[in-house]
């Protein structure tokens, strides 16, 4: 057991898989010599050499295209898109190529690759470097979407992503990079599409992702003091989506809350609402409440950013308000 | 104002005419076996696409389809030069390149007809022909991306030290999109074994390439921006293409990095079925029809002593094969409805939630 | 009053605005000399000349960048992205630049532009030329999203889009281009953010968009024969969203159905479900049913494509099934 | 294998050294008034950014910030050559370009501090400085897009026949992304009045530009791919920049189309606050510090007879202005919380549903 930062866990997960399988390679801007601008690949160049850990030009389409073509022909590349906001400059490769090629070729082509990326806000980077875009990817059939919230999950889900034969977008939360957690020794392999109950509870089901998990847990602690017992579920991956765990919990609690960092419209929460409506409608004792960033670009000033992204206080208050008899 | 298109009315741009000496490569150092192989390929591509056109007119081919009638020498010249293991990356205008790698006609035609015996089981269509078995790694319908994907296959070959080369075909219009630039620089920097082939057929869809491109030769004049040699070849002469292809492949295979070739050619028809081709200035099509790649090549074979009857026999064999493929395609069953739900994921299915 | 095709209506709407305002200009691939690959700008070059109707290289980022920069400095450009699938190659301009610049500059910059695009399936164009991506745009704060279903709406909503001081994505449905409808003579100016009740009804509210509107109406006719009286609402724009009209209808009918061409996850329907849950939860007499294309890329074969996109029969059956006592 | 980076360890790439003759432009035809103006600009940029750095270290500047210490001569040379109505398009490394157009320091500094008196009311931050009043049409933080947006402003100027030119600054690393290529071809085709200025400071973030670029001069060697002249200028000599800028602006203004300039320079610090700059090979920074643009320019003024005391007076005036701006920024109120909800839309609000 070791205490690792989330960023160290990223490097550890990649190293674990590179160690195991020669076909795993890593490319991206500044990932090699500098060990990544977020230091999530620190030490990998030294350990695996310049054929397997490669600095690229600023050319996100070229990066994802290289990863995809290599994945189609025998490698299992990991590509980095530094900030997830930059997916917009190479979205074609993701949604039109990676996501559709297996289907269009009737299964002839397999695309085992991972695109890792720094996602999310809270660092005062402003509207173009703080977005939570996991919902963009979730809307596109053919792409798996992972967003771990703890160092241990980072390692295990990275391994699962690398071993997946489908393209996976792996969203690391920038606001969590310096957070710490215990990570067991030895190889860790987790499973995509499995949510985790981080806190059992009986009054309400609170579903969160990424940075929002710890905030939801903190809110739950405060609510417990006020007599409200929340079950907090960490979704961990949006595709595949572990709806069963959420629905099972909802069946027990009767109330569902989502805590989302993405702007309000068409966040993963709206899909969860719709699924709960499909499969859990008669379990619902009241409206599902989505606690989200408002549908507004993120401001850079700390005082304004803090107003936008759900805080522990806001999560607590919105849940309490909604459960008021 | 000084807009390029305010200097002339649309459709009145300068003609680009073909070379007028079809004998230039008569004494090229290419074996008669290869030459006959290329001639057969030209015939296959031509007759296949004419049939596809007919089936389109009969409303058996649905959606859209993009023919390369008139451009076959590029596909044949490269096809005959590539190793079995080399990768092809093509565009929506990919019938010829697919056939050039030995993919059976039936599967291609059945795919155009949306049948279960289609190359992609009816799920891809004309614009996405792929046969991994033949190393045709896909036909790509959104401009630009596939140049970057071809780099990836080349990178994999380099990493695996397999000696394979990736050959990536694209049009003149594609040289103006961002992914072109990213792909070329990336390939050059990493010395990837990839050959980029610009099929310059003078037009994007309906707009003349010269009207919207800052340089005269859309690919060749950009090659130096990536430290590459500018290479232009007569794309209607299969021998000329073949020689350049062999050299380019050898260069890439030897680890010296990418090559970009610009092949000058012309499409006889419209961009896609919907296009009547009105933007072509008078005389242009006629000049290129007179320099048709099949005409050029048949003339050469005859000058080199191949009997007309032997050539006709090839034509007839190909015609029979096309007929046979047509029957097989027409008789192909519709896809099983369940096929619509398979192969979103590598587990074979489409489920995304529990 | 004239009978126009939907594609003619697009050209008419643009012409109306170009006639009125010199600062309206049109750029895109093959929009000028050829009158557009879908012939939605036929005659505009001849009428307004090569300074105002301009053929561009295949360079979607350059096209949208030109439109944005011009909009920031006094013009009101209309740009065409030929197939909406191609937004993926220039998504950065839409989501990171057009959508955020007014906000980031605290209102200094105004971006009055329209991006028109052929959207949707049913033409057997396969997975890369048939997508319904209005939900991609809806997920991004700062972009207005319009999707007309009739020739008359095309003219009036195009005018409203051109006159809007915000960036608008204008989704023309490719499957509707050859459809016809009556269009009043003279200038027409409609309003963004206003849904239309196309068919009043009392048993259920059916909300549709684009190509799905006529299918929903046909299904409603058939259901009427079976004694089910559906109200059919044409949403017309997703941003701004006329939730009031939907909620008002739901308040009367108690049941809500969405008919969506987009793949299932995170379609606009999920947002409507969530909004109805927020504001109309106690009006709901049963689960909201989303009738969508499955969450799968579109196949090209006609027989397969027809299985995927909601058909009149499927719409009818799913509604009937859900309303069964 | 033959990867560029397998030939040398990271950080051991070849040095690019500055010119060593600071007197080369002593007799350039530039008025003393303009020269003193440029010197003052250099001082403003330098002292402003040093202050920004200090405030960063005091944790008053949040998020990130990108300094152009060492690169000021490019901004000053262009800033002094531009007409009041010309447009500036800058990057996240845009403090100097913003100040060069006369934007008051207080607003910029207050923006870095996230205050209500910030240029953008705290909603944009260091990376998005914009002052439409001063024709600073924005600072853009995602590589590439703003070259295409600058084209749009140039197009609008052309259409309105306003005589304005759009000047677009970007880095060496930006020359490898797709939007660069699209923007350059587009500008050339439509002969747009735009001047593209590549500030080649030798590095993208932490990677040397030569390690990931297929040509030696990332911008100039690409110019011919768009039918443009390759132009390289000493980016640490404000006079050299000024002359080239004046010529480029005149060319663009006269309707002859775009110009691309590559200015060779160096950033003294890291890419952003997080960067310790370890990838710089020994001796490189020292050489460029010795050829610091302010040192070069002060030396010139002194050789041309400006008294040291007069120069020092400028420095002192600027120091006072920076102090004043610092106070005003520090004393600025936090933004009104309601400001977070304004100006998503042109109606001033953020509502998206009824
Ligand atoms: C990104 C993108 N933009 C536009 C199109 C529409 N389109 C399809 S083919 C074509 C013309 C391509 O011209 P060229 O590259 O010369 O190839 P050709 O069709 O002549 O073989 C265009 C504009 C597309 N498929 N993808
Ligand atoms: C599309 C995109 N990719 C990557 C980045 C991250 N990034 C920010 S600055 C930078 C380096 C840019 O280098 P250059 O163009 O030389 O400008 P400089 O910072 O040296 O002024 C990178 C990679 C980005 N902002 N946008
Ligand atoms: Mg072409
Ligand atoms: Mg740089």
Coordinates of N, CA and C in Angstrom, one line a residue, chain D residues 202-272:
Chain D
X202 N 11.4 29.6 -30.1 CA 12.1 28.3 -30.1 C 11.5 27.1 -29.4
X203 N 10.4 27.4 -28.7 CA 9.8 26.3 -28.0 C 8.3 26.4 -28.1
X204 N 7.6 25.2 -28.1 CA 6.2 25.2 -27.8 C 6.1 25.3 -26.3
X205 N 5.5 24.3 -25.6 CA 5.6 24.5 -24.1 C 7.0 24.1 -23.6
X206 N 7.2 22.8 -23.7 CA 8.5 22.3 -23.1 C 9.3 21.6 -24.2
X207 N 8.8 21.6 -25.4 CA 9.5 20.9 -26.5 C 10.1 21.9 -27.5
X208 N 11.4 21.6 -27.9 CA 12.0 22.5 -28.8 C 11.3 22.4 -30.2
X209 N 11.1 23.5 -30.8 CA 10.3 23.5 -32.0 C 11.0 22.7 -33.1
X210 N 12.3 22.7 -33.1 CA 13.1 21.9 -34.1 C 12.9 20.4 -34.0
X211 N 12.5 20.0 -32.8 CA 12.3 18.5 -32.6 C 11.0 18.0 -33.2
X212 N 10.1 18.9 -33.4 CA 8.8 18.4 -33.9 C 8.3 19.1 -35.1
X213 N 9.2 19.7 -35.9 CA 8.8 20.4 -37.1 C 9.7 20.0 -38.2
X214 N 9.0 19.8 -39.4 CA 9.7 19.2 -40.5 C 10.7 20.2 -41.2
X215 N 10.5 21.4 -41.0 CA 11.4 22.4 -41.6 C 12.1 23.2 -40.5
X216 N 13.2 23.9 -40.9 CA 14.0 24.6 -39.9 C 13.3 25.9 -39.4
X217 N 12.7 26.6 -40.4 CA 12.0 27.9 -40.0 C 10.5 27.6 -40.1
X218 N 9.9 27.4 -38.9 CA 8.5 26.9 -38.9 C 7.5 27.7 -39.7
X219 N 7.6 29.0 -39.7 CA 6.7 29.9 -40.5 C 7.3 30.2 -41.9
X220 N 8.5 30.7 -41.9 CA 9.0 31.2 -43.2 C 9.1 30.1 -44.2
X221 N 9.5 28.9 -43.8 CA 9.7 27.8 -44.7 C 8.3 27.3 -45.2
X222 N 7.2 27.7 -44.6 CA 5.9 27.3 -45.0 C 5.3 28.4 -45.9
X223 N 5.8 29.6 -45.9 CA 5.2 30.7 -46.6 C 5.0 30.4 -48.1
X224 N 5.9 29.8 -48.8 CA 5.7 29.5 -50.2 C 4.6 28.5 -50.4
X225 N 4.2 27.8 -49.5 CA 3.1 26.9 -49.6 C 1.8 27.6 -49.8
X226 N 1.8 28.9 -49.5 CA 0.6 29.8 -49.7 C 0.9 30.9 -50.7
X227 N 2.0 30.7 -51.5 CA 2.3 31.8 -52.4 C 2.9 33.0 -51.8
X228 N 3.4 32.9 -50.6 CA 3.9 34.1 -49.9 C 5.4 34.1 -49.8
X229 N 5.9 35.3 -49.6 CA 7.4 35.4 -49.4 C 7.8 34.9 -48.1
X230 N 8.9 34.2 -48.0 CA 9.4 33.9 -46.6 C 10.1 35.1 -46.0
X231 N 9.7 35.5 -44.9 CA 10.3 36.7 -44.2 C 10.7 36.4 -42.8
X232 N 11.9 36.6 -42.5 CA 12.4 36.4 -41.1 C 13.0 37.7 -40.6
X233 N 12.7 38.0 -39.4 CA 13.2 39.2 -38.8 C 13.8 38.9 -37.4
X234 N 14.8 39.7 -37.0 CA 15.3 39.7 -35.7 C 14.3 40.2 -34.7
X235 N 13.7 39.3 -34.0 CA 12.6 39.7 -33.1 C 13.0 40.3 -31.8
X236 N 14.3 40.5 -31.6 CA 14.7 41.1 -30.4 C 15.1 42.6 -30.6
X237 N 15.1 43.0 -31.9 CA 15.5 44.3 -32.2 C 14.2 45.1 -32.7
X238 N 13.7 46.0 -31.8 CA 12.4 46.6 -32.1 C 12.5 47.4 -33.5
X239 N 13.6 47.9 -33.8 CA 13.7 48.7 -35.1 C 13.6 47.7 -36.3
X240 N 14.2 46.6 -36.2 CA 14.1 45.6 -37.3 C 12.7 45.2 -37.4
X241 N 12.0 44.9 -36.3 CA 10.6 44.5 -36.4 C 9.8 45.6 -36.9
X242 N 10.1 46.8 -36.5 CA 9.3 48.0 -36.9 C 9.3 48.2 -38.4
X243 N 10.5 48.1 -39.0 CA 10.6 48.2 -40.5 C 9.8 47.2 -41.2
X244 N 10.0 45.9 -40.8 CA 9.3 44.8 -41.4 C 7.8 45.0 -41.2
X245 N 7.4 45.4 -40.1 CA 6.0 45.6 -39.8 C 5.4 46.6 -40.7
X246 N 6.0 47.7 -40.8 CA 5.5 48.8 -41.6 C 5.3 48.4 -43.1
X247 N 6.3 47.6 -43.6 CA 6.2 47.1 -44.9 C 5.1 46.1 -45.1
X248 N 5.0 45.2 -44.1 CA 3.9 44.2 -44.2 C 2.5 44.9 -44.1
X249 N 2.4 45.8 -43.2 CA 1.1 46.5 -43.1 C 0.7 47.2 -44.4
X250 N 1.7 47.9 -45.0 CA 1.5 48.6 -46.2 C 1.1 47.7 -47.3
X251 N 1.7 46.5 -47.4 CA 1.4 45.5 -48.4 C 0.0 45.1 -48.2
X252 N -0.4 44.7 -47.0 CA -1.7 44.2 -46.8 C -2.8 45.3 -47.0
X253 N -2.5 46.5 -46.6 CA -3.4 47.6 -46.7 C -3.7 47.9 -48.2
X254 N -2.7 47.7 -49.0 CA -2.8 48.1 -50.4 C -3.6 47.1 -51.2
X255 N -4.1 46.0 -50.6 CA -4.9 45.1 -51.3 C -4.1 44.0 -51.9
X256 N -2.8 43.9 -51.6 CA -1.9 42.8 -52.2 C -2.0 41.5 -51.5
X257 N -2.8 41.5 -50.5 CA -3.0 40.2 -49.8 C -2.1 40.1 -48.5
X258 N -2.2 38.9 -47.9 CA -1.6 38.7 -46.6 C 0.0 38.7 -46.7
X259 N 0.5 38.8 -45.5 CA 2.0 38.7 -45.3 C 2.2 37.8 -44.1
X260 N 3.2 37.0 -44.1 CA 3.6 36.3 -42.9 C 5.0 36.6 -42.6
X261 N 5.2 37.0 -41.3 CA 6.5 37.3 -40.8 C 6.9 36.4 -39.7
X262 N 8.1 35.9 -39.7 CA 8.7 35.1 -38.6 C 9.7 35.9 -37.9
X263 N 9.4 36.1 -36.6 CA 10.3 36.9 -35.8 C 11.0 36.0 -34.8
X264 N 12.3 36.0 -34.9 CA 13.1 35.1 -34.0 C 13.3 35.8 -32.7
X265 N 12.9 35.1 -31.6 CA 13.1 35.6 -30.3 C 13.2 34.5 -29.3
X266 N 13.0 34.8 -28.0 CA 13.2 33.9 -27.0 C 12.4 34.3 -25.7
X267 N 11.8 33.3 -25.0 CA 11.2 33.8 -23.8 C 12.2 33.5 -22.6
X268 N 12.4 34.5 -21.8 CA 13.3 34.3 -20.7 C 12.8 33.4 -19.7
X269 N 11.6 33.3 -19.5 CA 11.0 32.5 -18.4 C 10.5 31.2 -18.9
X270 N 9.7 30.5 -18.1 CA 9.1 29.3 -18.5 C 7.9 29.6 -19.4
X271 N 7.2 28.5 -19.9 CA 6.0 28.6 -20.7 C 4.9 29.3 -19.9
X272 N 4.7 28.8 -18.7 CA 3.7 29.4 -17.8 C 4.3 29.3 -16.4

